[in-house]
Short mmCIF file of N, CA and C in Angstrom, two decimals:
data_model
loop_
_atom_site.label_atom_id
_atom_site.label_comp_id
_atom_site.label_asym_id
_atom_site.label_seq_id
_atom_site.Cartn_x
_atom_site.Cartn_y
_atom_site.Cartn_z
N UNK A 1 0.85 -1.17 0.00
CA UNK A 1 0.00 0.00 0.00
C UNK A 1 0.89 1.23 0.00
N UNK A 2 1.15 2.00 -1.19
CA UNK A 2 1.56 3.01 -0.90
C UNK A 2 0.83 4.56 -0.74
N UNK A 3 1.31 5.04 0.03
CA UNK A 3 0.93 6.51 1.05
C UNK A 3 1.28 7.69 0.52
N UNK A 4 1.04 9.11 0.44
CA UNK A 4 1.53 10.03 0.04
C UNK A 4 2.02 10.94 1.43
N UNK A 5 3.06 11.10 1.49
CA UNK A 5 3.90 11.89 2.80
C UNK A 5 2.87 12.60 3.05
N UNK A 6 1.74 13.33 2.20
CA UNK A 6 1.25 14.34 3.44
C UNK A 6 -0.40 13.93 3.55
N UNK A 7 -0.69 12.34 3.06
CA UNK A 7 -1.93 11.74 3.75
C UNK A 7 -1.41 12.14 4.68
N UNK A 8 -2.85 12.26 6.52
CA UNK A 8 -2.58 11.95 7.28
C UNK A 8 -4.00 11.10 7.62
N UNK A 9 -3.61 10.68 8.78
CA UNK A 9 -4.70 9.34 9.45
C UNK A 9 -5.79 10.08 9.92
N UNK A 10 -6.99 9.54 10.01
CA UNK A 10 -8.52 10.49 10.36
C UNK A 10 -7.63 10.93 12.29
N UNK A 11 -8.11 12.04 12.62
CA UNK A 11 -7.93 12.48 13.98
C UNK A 11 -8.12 11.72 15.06
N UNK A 12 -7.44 11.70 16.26
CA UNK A 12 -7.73 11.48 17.26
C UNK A 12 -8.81 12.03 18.22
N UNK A 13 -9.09 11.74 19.66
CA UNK A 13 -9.35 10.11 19.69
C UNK A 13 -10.10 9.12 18.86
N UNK A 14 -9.65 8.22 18.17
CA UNK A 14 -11.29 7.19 17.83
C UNK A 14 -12.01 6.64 19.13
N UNK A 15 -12.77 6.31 18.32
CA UNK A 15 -14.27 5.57 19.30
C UNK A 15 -14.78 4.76 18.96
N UNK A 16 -15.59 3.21 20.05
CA UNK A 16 -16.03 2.72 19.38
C UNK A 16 -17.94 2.76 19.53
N UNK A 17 -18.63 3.24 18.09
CA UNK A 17 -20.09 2.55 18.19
C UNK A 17 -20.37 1.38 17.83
N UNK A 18 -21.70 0.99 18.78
CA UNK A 18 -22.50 -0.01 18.71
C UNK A 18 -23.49 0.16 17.41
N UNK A 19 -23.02 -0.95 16.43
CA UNK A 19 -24.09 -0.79 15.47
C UNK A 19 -25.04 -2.45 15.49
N UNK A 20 -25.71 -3.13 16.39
CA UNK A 20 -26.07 -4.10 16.62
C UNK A 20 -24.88 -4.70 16.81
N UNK A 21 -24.96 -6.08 16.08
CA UNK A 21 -23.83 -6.97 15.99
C UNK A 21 -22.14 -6.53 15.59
N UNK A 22 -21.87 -4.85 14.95
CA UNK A 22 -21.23 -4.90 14.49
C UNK A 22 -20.38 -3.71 15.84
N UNK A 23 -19.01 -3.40 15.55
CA UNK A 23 -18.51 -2.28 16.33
C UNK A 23 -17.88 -1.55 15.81
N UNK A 24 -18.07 -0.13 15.21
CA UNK A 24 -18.01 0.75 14.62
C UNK A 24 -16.59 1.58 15.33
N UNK A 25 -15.29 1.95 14.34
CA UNK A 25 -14.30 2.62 14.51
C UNK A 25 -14.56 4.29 14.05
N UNK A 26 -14.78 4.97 15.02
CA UNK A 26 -15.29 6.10 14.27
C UNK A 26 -14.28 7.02 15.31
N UNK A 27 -14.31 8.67 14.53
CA UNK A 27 -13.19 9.67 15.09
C UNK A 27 -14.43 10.49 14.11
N UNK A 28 -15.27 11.57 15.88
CA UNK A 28 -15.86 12.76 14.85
C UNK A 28 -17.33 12.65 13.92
N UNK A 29 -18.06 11.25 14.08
CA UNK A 29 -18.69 10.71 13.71
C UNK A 29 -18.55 9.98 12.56
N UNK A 30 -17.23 9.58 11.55
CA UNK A 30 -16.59 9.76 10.79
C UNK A 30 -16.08 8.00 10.93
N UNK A 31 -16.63 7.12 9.72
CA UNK A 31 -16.49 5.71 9.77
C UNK A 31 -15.40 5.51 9.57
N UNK A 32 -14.52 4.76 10.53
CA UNK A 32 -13.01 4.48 10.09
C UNK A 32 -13.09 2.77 9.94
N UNK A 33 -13.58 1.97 10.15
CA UNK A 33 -14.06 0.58 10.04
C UNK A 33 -15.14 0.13 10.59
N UNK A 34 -15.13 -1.18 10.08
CA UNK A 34 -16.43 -1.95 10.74
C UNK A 34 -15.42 -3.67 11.34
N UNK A 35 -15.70 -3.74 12.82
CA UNK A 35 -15.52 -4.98 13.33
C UNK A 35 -16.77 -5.93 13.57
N UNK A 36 -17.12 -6.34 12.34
CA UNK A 36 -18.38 -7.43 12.40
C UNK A 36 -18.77 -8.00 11.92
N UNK A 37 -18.28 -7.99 10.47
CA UNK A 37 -18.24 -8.33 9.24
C UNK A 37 -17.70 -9.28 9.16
N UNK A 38 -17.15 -10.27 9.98
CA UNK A 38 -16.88 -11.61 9.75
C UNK A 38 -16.78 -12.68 10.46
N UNK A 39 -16.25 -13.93 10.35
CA UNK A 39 -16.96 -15.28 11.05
C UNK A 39 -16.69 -15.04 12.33
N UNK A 40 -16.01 -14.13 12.78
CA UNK A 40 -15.70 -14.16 14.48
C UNK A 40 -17.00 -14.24 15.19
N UNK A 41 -16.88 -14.81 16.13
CA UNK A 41 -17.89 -14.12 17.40
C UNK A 41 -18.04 -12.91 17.70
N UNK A 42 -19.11 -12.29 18.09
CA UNK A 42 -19.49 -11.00 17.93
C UNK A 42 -18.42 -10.36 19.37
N UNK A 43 -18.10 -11.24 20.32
CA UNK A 43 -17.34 -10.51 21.28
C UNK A 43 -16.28 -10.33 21.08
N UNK A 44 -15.79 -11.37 20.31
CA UNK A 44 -14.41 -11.08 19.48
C UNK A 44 -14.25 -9.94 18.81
N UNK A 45 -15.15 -9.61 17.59
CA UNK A 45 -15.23 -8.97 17.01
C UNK A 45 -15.13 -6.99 18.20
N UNK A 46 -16.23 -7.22 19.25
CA UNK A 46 -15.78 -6.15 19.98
C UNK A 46 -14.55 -6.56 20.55
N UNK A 47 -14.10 -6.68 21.21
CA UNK A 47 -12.54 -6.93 21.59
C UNK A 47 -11.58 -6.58 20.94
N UNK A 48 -11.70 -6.86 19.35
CA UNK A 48 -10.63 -6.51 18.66
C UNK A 48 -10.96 -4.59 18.58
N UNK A 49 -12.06 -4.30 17.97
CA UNK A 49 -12.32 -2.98 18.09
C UNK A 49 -11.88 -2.35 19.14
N UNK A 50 -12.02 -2.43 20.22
CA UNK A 50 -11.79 -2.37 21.66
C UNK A 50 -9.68 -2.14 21.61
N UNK A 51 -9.36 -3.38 20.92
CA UNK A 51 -7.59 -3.04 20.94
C UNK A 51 -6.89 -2.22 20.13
N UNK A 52 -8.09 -1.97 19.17
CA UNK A 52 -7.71 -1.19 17.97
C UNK A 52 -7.54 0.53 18.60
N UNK A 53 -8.62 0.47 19.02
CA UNK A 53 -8.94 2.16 19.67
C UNK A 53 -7.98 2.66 20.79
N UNK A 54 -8.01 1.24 21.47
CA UNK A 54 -6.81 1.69 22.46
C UNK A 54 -5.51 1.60 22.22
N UNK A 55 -5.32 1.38 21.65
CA UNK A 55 -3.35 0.88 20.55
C UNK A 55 -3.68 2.49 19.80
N UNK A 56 -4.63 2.92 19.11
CA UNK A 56 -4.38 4.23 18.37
C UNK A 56 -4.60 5.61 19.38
N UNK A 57 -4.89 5.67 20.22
CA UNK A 57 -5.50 6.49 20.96
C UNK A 57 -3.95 6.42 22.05
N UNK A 58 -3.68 5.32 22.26
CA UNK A 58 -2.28 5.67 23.59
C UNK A 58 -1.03 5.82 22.43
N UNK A 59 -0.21 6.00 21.00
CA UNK A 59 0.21 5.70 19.95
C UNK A 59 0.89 6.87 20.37
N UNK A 60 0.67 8.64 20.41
CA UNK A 60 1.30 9.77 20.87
C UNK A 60 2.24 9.42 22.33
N UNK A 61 1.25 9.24 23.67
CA UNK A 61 2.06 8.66 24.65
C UNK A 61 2.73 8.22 24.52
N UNK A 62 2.89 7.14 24.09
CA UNK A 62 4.08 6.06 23.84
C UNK A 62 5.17 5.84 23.31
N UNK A 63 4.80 6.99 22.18
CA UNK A 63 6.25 7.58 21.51
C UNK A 63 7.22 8.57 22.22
N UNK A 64 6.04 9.30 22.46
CA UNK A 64 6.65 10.59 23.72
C UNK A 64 7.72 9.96 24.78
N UNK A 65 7.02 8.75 25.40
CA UNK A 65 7.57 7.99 26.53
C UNK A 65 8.75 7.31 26.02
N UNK A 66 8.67 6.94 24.68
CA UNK A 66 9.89 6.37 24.91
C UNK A 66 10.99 7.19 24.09
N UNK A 67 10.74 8.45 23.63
CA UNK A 67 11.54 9.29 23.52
C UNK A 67 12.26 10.08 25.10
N UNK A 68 11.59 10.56 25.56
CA UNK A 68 12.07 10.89 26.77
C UNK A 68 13.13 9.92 27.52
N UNK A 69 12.88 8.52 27.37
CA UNK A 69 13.64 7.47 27.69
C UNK A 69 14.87 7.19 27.37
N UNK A 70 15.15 7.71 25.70
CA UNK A 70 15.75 7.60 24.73
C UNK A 70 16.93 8.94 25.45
#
């Protein structure tokens, strides 16, 4: 997949909605995926949404932290 240097990624924080069965990646009201759409179990399916949001959302921290470290 190639990128153009000045794409950038939809804003922080994402979030996740409840769309029935499915769990919606959204930033802003603004669809960034759908976790539901496939053979998983539906808790799976939240869970992963769930690691997704929190892996992109702590992503600034973590760099910060381990720059300071650095």
């Amino acid at each position: 997949m190639s990128e153009s240097s000045s794409t950038k990624h939809t804003p922080m924080p994402w979030s996740i909605d409840q769309d029935g069965k499915t769990a919606l990646i959204t930033s802003n009201g603004e669809l960034i995926a759908e976790c539901g759409i496939s053979d998983l179990p539906v808790k799976q399916d939240q869970a992963n949404a769930a690691f997704i949001v929190r892996a992109v959302n702590a992503h600034d921290a973590l760099v910060a932290a381990l720059r300071e470290l650095l």
